[in-house]
mmCIF file of C-alpha atoms in Angstrom:
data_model
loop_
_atom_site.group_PDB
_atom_site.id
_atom_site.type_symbol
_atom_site.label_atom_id
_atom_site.label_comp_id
_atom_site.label_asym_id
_atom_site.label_seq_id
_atom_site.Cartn_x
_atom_site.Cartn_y
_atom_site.Cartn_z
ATOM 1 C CA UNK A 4 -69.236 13.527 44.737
ATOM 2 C CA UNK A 5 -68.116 16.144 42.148
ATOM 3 C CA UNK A 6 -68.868 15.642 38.733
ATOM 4 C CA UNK A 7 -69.060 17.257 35.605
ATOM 5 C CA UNK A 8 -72.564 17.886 34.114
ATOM 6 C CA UNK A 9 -74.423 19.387 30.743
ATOM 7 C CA UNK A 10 -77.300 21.072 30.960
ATOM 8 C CA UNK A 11 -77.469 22.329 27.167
ATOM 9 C CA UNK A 12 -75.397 21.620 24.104
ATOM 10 C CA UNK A 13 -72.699 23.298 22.956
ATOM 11 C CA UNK A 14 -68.844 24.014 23.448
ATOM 12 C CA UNK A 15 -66.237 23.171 26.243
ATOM 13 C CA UNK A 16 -67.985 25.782 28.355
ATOM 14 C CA UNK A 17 -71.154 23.510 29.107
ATOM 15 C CA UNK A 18 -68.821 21.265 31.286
ATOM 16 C CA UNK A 19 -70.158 22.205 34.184
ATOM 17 C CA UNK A 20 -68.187 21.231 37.585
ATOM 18 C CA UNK A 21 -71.340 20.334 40.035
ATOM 19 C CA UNK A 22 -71.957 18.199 43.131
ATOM 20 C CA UNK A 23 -73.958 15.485 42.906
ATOM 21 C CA UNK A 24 -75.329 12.013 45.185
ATOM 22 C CA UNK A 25 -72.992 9.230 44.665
ATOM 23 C CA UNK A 26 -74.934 6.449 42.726
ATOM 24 C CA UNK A 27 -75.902 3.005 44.224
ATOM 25 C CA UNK A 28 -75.656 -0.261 42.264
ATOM 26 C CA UNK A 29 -78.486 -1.967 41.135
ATOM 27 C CA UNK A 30 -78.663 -5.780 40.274
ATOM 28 C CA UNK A 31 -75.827 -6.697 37.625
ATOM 29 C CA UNK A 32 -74.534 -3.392 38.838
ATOM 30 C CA UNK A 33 -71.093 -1.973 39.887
ATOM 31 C CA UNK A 34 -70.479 1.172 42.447
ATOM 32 C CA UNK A 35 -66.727 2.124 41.020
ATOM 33 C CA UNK A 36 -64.724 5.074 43.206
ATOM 34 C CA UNK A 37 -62.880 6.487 39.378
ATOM 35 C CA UNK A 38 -59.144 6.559 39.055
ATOM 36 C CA UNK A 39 -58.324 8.139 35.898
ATOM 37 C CA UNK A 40 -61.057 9.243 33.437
ATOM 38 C CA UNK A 41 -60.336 8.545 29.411
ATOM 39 C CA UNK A 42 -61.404 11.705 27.188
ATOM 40 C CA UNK A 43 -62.435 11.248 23.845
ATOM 41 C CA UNK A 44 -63.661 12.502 20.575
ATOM 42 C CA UNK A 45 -67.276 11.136 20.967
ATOM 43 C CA UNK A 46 -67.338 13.164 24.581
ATOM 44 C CA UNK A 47 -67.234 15.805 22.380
ATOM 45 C CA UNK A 48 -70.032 15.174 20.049
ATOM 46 C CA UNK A 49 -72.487 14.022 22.746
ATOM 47 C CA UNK A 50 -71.296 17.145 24.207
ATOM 48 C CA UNK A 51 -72.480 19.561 21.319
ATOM 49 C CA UNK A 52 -75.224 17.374 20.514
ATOM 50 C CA UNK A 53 -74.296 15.427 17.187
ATOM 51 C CA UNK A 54 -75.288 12.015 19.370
ATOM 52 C CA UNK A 55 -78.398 12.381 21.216
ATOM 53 C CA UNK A 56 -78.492 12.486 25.281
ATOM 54 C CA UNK A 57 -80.910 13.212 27.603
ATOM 55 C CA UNK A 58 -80.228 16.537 29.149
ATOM 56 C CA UNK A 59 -78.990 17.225 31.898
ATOM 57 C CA UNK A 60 -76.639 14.256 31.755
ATOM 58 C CA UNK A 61 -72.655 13.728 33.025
ATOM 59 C CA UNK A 62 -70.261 12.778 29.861
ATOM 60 C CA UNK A 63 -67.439 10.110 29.793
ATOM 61 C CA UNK A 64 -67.973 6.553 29.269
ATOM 62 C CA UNK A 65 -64.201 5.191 29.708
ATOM 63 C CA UNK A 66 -62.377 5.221 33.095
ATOM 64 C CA UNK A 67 -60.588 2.879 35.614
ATOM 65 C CA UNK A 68 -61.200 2.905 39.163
ATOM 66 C CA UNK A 69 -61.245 0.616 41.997
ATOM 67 C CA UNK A 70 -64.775 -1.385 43.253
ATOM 68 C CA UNK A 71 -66.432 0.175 45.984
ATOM 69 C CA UNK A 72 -69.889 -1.934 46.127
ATOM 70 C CA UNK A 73 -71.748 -4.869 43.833
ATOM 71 C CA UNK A 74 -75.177 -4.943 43.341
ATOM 72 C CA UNK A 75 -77.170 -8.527 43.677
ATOM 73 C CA UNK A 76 -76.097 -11.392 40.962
ATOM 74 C CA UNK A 77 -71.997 -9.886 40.682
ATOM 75 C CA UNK A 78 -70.012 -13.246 41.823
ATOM 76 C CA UNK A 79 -66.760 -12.090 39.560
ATOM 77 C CA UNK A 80 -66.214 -8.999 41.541
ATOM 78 C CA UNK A 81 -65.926 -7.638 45.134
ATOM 79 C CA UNK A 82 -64.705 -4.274 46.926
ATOM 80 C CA UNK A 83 -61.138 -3.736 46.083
ATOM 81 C CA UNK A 84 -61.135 -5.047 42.262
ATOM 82 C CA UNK A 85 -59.355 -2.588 40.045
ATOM 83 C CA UNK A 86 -61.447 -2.446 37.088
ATOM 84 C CA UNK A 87 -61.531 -0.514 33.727
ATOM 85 C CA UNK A 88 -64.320 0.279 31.130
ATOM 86 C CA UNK A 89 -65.172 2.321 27.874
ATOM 87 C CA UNK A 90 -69.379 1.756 27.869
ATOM 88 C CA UNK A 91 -70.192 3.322 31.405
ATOM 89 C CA UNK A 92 -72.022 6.321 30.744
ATOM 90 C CA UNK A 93 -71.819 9.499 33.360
ATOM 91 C CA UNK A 94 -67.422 8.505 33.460
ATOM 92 C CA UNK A 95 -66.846 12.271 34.509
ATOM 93 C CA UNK A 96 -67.534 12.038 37.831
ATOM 94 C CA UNK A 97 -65.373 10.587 41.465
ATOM 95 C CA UNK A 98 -67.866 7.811 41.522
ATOM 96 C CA UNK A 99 -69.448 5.410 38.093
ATOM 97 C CA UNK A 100 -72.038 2.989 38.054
ATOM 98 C CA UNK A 101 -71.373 -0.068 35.362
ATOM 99 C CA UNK A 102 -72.719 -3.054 34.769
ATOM 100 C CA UNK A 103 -70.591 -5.822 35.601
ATOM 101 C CA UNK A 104 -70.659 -7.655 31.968
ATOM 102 C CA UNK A 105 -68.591 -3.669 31.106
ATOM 103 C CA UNK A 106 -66.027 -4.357 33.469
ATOM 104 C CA UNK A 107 -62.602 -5.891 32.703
ATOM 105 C CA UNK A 108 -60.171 -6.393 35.353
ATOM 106 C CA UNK A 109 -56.487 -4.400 35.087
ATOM 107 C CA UNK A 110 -53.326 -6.066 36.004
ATOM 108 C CA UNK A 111 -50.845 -4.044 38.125
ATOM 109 C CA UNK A 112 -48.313 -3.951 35.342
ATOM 110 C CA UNK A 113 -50.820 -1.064 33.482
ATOM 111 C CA UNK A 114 -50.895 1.963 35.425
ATOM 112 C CA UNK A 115 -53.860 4.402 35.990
ATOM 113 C CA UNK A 116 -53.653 6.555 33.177
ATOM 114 C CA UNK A 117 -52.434 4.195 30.779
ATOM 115 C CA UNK A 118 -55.528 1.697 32.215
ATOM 116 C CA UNK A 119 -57.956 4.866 31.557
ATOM 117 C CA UNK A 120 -57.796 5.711 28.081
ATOM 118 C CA UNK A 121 -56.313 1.857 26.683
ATOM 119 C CA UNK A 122 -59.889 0.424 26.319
ATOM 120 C CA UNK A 123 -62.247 2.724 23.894
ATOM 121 C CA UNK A 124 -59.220 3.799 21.483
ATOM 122 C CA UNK A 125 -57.571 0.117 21.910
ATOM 123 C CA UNK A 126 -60.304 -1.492 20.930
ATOM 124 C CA UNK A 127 -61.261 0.906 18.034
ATOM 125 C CA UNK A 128 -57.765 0.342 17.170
ATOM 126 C CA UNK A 129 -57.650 -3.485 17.069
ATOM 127 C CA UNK A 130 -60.743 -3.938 15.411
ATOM 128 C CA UNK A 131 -60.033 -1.903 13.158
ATOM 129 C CA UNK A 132 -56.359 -3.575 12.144
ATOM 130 C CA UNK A 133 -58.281 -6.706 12.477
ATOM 131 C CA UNK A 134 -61.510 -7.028 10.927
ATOM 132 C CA UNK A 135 -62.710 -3.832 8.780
ATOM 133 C CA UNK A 136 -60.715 -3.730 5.315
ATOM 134 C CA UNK A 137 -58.560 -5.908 2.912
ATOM 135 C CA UNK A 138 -55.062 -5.212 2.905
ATOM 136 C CA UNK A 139 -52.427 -7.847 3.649
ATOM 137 C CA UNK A 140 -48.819 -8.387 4.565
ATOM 138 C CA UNK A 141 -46.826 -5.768 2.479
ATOM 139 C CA UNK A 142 -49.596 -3.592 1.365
ATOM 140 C CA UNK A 143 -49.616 0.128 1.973
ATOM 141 C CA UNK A 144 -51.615 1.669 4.095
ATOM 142 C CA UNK A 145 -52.853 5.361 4.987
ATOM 143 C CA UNK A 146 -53.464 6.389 8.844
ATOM 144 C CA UNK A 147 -54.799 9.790 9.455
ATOM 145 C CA UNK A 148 -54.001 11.998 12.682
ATOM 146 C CA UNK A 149 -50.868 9.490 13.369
ATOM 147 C CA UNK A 150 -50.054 10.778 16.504
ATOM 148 C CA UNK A 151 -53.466 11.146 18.151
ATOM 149 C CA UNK A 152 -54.567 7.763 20.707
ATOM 150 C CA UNK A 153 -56.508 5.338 18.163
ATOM 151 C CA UNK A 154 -53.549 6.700 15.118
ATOM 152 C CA UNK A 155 -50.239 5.918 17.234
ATOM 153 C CA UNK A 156 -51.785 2.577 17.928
ATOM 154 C CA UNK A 157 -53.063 1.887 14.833
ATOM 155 C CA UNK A 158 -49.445 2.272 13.290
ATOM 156 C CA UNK A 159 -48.087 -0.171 16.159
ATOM 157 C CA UNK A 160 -50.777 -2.652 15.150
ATOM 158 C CA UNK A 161 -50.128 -1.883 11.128
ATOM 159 C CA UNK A 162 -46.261 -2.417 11.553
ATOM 160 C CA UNK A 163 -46.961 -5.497 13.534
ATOM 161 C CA UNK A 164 -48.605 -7.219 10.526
ATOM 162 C CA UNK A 165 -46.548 -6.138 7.963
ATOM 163 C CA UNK A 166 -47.723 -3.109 6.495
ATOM 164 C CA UNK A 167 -46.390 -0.070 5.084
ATOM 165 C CA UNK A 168 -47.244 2.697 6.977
ATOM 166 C CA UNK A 169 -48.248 6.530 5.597
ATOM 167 C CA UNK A 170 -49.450 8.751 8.316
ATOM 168 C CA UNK A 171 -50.350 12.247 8.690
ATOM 169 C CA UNK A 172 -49.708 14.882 11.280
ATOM 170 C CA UNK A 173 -49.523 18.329 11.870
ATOM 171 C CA UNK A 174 -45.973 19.300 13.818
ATOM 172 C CA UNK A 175 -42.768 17.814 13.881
ATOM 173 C CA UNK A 176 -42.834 16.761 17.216
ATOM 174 C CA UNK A 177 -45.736 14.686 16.030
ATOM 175 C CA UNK A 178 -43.851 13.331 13.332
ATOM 176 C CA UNK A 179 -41.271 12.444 15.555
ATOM 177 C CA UNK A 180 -43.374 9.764 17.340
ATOM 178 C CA UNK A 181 -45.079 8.808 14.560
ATOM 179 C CA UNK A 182 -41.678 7.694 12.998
ATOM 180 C CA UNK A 183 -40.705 6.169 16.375
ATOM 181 C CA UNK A 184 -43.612 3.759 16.391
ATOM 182 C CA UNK A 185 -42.851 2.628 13.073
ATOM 183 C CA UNK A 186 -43.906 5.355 10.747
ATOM 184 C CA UNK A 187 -42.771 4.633 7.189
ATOM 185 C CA UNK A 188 -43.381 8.113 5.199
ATOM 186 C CA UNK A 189 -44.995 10.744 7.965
ATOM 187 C CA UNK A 190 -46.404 13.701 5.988
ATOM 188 C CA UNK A 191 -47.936 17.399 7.190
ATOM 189 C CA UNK A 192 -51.021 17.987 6.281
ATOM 190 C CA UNK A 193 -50.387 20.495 3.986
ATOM 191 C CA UNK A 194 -47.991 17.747 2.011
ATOM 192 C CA UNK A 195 -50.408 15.196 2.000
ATOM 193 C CA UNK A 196 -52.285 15.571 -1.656
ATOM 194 C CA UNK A 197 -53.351 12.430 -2.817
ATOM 195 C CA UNK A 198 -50.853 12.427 -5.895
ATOM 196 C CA UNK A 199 -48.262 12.247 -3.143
ATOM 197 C CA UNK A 200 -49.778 9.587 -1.250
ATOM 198 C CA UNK A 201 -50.257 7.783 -4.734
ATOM 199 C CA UNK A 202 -46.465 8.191 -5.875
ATOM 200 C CA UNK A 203 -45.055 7.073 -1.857
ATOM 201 C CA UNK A 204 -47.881 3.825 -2.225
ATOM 202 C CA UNK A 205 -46.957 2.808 -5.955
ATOM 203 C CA UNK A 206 -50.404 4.056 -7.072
ATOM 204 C CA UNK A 207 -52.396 4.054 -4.073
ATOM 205 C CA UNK A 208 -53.293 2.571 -0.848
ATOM 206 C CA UNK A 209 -54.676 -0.423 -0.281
ATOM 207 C CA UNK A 210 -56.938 0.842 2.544
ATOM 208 C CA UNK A 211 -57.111 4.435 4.705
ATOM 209 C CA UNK A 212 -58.239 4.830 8.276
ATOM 210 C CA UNK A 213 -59.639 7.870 8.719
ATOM 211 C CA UNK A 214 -60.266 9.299 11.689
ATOM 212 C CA UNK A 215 -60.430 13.204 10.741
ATOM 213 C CA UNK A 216 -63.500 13.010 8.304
ATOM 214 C CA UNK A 217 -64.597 16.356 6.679
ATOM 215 C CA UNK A 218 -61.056 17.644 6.208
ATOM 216 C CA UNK A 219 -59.439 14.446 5.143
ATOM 217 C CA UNK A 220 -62.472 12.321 3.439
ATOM 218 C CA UNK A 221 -61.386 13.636 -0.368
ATOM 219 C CA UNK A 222 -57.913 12.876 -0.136
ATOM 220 C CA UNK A 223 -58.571 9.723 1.634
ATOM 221 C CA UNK A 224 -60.940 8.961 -1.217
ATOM 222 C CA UNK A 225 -58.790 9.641 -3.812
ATOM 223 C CA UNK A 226 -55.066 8.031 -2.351
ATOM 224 C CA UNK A 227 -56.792 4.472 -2.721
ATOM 225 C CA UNK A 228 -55.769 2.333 -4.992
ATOM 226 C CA UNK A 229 -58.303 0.258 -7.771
ATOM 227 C CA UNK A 230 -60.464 -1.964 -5.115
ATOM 228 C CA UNK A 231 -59.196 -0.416 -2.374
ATOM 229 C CA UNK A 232 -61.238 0.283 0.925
ATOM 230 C CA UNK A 233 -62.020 3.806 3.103
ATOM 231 C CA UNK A 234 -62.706 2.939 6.726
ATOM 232 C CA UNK A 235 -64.155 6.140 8.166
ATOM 233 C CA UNK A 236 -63.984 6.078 11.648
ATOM 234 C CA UNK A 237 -64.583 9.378 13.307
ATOM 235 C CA UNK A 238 -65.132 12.794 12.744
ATOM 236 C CA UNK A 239 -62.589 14.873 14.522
ATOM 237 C CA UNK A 240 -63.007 17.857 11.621
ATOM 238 C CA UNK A 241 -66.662 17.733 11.796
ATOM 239 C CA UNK A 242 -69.081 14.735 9.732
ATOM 240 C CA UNK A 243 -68.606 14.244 6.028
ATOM 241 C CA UNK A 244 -71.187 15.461 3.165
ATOM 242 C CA UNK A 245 -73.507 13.022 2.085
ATOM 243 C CA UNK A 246 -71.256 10.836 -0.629
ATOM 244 C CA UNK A 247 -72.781 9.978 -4.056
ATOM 245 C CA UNK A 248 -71.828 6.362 -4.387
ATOM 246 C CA UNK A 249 -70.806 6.259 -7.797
ATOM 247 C CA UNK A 250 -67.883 8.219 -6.739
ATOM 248 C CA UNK A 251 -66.844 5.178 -5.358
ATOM 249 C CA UNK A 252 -66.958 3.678 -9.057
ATOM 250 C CA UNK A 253 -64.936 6.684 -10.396
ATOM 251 C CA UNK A 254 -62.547 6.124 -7.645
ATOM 252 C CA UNK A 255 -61.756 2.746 -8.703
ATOM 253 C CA UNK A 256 -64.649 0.397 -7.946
ATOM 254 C CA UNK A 257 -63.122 1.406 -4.233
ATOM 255 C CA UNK A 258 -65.085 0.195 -1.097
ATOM 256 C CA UNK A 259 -66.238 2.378 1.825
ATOM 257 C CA UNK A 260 -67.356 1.788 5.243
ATOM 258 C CA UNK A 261 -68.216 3.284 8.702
ATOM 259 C CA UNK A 262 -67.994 1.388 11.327
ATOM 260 C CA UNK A 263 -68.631 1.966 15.224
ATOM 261 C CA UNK A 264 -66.802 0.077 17.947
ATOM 262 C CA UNK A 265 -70.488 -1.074 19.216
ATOM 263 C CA UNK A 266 -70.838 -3.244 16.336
ATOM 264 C CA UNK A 267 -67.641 -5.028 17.052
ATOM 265 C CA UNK A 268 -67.585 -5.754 20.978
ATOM 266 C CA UNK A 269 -71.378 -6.557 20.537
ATOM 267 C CA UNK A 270 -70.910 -9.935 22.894
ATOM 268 C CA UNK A 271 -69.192 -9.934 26.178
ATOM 269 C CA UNK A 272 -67.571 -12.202 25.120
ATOM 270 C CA UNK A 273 -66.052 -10.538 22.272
ATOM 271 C CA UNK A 274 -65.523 -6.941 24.466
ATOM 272 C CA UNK A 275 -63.358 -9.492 27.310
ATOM 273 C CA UNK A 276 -61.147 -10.610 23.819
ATOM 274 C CA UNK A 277 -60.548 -7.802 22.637
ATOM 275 C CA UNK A 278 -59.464 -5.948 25.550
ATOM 276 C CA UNK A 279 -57.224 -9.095 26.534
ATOM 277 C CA UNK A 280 -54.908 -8.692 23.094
ATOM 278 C CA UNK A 281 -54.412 -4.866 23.738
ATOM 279 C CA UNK A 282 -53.834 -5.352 27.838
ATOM 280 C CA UNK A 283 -51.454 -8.163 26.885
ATOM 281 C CA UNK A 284 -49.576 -6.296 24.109
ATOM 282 C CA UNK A 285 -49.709 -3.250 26.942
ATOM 283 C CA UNK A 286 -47.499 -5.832 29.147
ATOM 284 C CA UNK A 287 -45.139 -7.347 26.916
ATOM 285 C CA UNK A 288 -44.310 -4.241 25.475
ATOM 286 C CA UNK A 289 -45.209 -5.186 21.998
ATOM 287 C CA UNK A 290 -48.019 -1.542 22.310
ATOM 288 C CA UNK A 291 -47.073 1.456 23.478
ATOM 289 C CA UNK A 292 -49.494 3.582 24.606
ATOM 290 C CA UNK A 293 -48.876 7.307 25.147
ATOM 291 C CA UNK A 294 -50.939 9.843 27.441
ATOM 292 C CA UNK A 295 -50.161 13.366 26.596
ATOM 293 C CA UNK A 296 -51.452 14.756 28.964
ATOM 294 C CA UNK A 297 -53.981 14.631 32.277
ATOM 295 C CA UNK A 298 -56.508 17.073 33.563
ATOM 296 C CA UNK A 299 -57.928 17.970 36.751
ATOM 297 C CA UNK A 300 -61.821 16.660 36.394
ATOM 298 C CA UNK A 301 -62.827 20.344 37.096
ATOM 299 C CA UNK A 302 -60.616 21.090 33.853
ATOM 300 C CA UNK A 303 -62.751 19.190 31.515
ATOM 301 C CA UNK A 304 -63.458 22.220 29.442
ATOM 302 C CA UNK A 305 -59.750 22.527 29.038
ATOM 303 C CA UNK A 306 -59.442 18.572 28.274
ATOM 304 C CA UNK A 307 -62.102 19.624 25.477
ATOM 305 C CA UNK A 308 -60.696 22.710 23.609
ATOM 306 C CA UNK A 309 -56.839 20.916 23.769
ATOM 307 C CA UNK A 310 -58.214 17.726 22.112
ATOM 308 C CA UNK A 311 -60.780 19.765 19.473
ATOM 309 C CA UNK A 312 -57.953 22.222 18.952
ATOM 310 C CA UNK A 313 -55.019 19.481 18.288
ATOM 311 C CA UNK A 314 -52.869 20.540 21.049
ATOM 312 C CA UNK A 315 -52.478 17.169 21.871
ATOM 313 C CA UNK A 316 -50.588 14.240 21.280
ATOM 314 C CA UNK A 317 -51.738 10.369 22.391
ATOM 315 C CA UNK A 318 -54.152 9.976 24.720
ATOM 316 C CA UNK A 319 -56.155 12.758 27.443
ATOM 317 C CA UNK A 320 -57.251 11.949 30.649
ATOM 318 C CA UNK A 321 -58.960 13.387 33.907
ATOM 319 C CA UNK A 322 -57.794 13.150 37.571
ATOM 320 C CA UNK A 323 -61.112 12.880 39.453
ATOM 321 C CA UNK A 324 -58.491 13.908 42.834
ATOM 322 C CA UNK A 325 -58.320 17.381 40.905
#
């Protein structure tokens, strides 16, 4: 099968296209032939070696694909399932091993692509929305990087329950969708001080998801309101500096956190629930998800520099075919 491997750290140019055995399942195990690969921001820091990994090793943990063989004690599935997953490690590649308990099963009314990348930033979105800050109905909230996959689904999930939405964003083609998914105030980076997130929120934010990090964390900090809460999610601008905490009393008694999606699908049980809101929100047409654009798997170094480089808008993807 072709794959793409690491063999040191470092930038898009250590995606390395390579052949390599196709896997067999082991017990609890699934043999998936890939579909449509998801690309994502923590590719990228396995890739330069901010998260530890054995090396050599093949990137990617998100895909959908179709079941090609079960390993012993698999019931649920057989050849033929179409399945999708975000916690499969070695994703870049025309054939994944998961275990089954990873697995969630895709209806036909979510296509490939959509099915691909709707898992790790869907459920970083609605967990998120639903369980990591304070705000309620009618508060104002702050989402970062508006029009990137976890930000145009955040607003979506935001509108849905009532807040006010203040995004950020770098073009106005950007803007554009960031209004059409229910965008209250957009604002270019350049625009977005915290005294004019403060004067647009009424004298600050009840809570900011921040997806950015080093370029965005003082603003972020600073646009909350008294009490208010900084959800830190991901580090697209690199991590932040190591935060006193009494700026968090100088802030305004303000509340920060940094979660990981791990922490919040930690039960299969859980993982199945969550991806069952966003696949059925996906259907009704209640959640729009956008893919901005799909690379050949032998393009992965591409896929890399667009989505470091913010060339991109919604979600990336790989076409193993290519």
């Amino acid at each position: 099968m072709r794959a793409i491997q690491i063999t040191a750290h470092g930038g898009p140019e250590v995606l390395t296209p390579v052949d390599l055995d196709i896997p067999e399942p082991g017990p609890g195990e699934v043999l998936i032939r890939t579909a449509a690969i998801g690309v994502n921001y923590i590719d990228t820091y396995f890739r330069e070696g901010v998260y530890s990994s054995d090396l050599p090793f093949v990137p990617g943990s998100e895909g959908v694909g179709v079941v090609e063989a079960v390993g012993s004690g698999t019931p649920d599935l057989v050849p033929g399932d179409r399945v999708a997953w975000c916690q499969a490690p070695g994703s870049y590649a025309q054939y994944v091993v998961a275990p089954a308990p990873a697995l969630v099963t895709v209806p036909d009314g979510v296509n490939d692509r959509v099915a691909a990348s709707m898992l790790l930033q869907g459920l970083t979105a609605h967990y998120l929305i639903t369980d990591t800050h304070h705000a309620v109905g009618g508060d104002t909230v702050l989402i970062t990087a508006g029009a990137g996959g976890v930000g145009q689904l955040l607003i979506q999930m935001a509108v849905a329950r009532g807040y006010r939405v203040i995004t950020t964003t770098s073009t106005e083609e950007k803007a554009a969708r960031c209004r059409e998914l229910g965008a209250h105030h957009v604002l270019f980076y350049a625009e977005a001080t915290a005294e004019r997130i403060r004067e647009l929120s009424d004298g600050g934010v009840a809570v900011v998801f921040d997806g950015v990090g080093a370029d965005t964390f003082d603003t972020s900090l600073a646009s909350l309101r008294p009490r208010g809460m900084l959800v830190l999610f991901g580090a697209a601008s690199g991590p932040v500096p190591a935060v006193d905490p009494q700026r968090l009393n100088s802030a305004g008694s303000v509340f920060l956190t940094r979660p990981t999606l791990a922490h919040y699908i930690a039960t299969t049980e859980e993982y199945r629930a969550r991806a069952a809101e966003v696949m059925e929100g996906l259907l009704d047409g209640s959640l729009r998800l956008s893919v901005g654009a799909t690379f050949g798997l032998s393009e992965a170094a591409e896929a890399h520099r667009s989505l470091q480089s913010r060339q991109t808008t919604g979600s990336v993807v790989l076409d193993p075919t290519r």
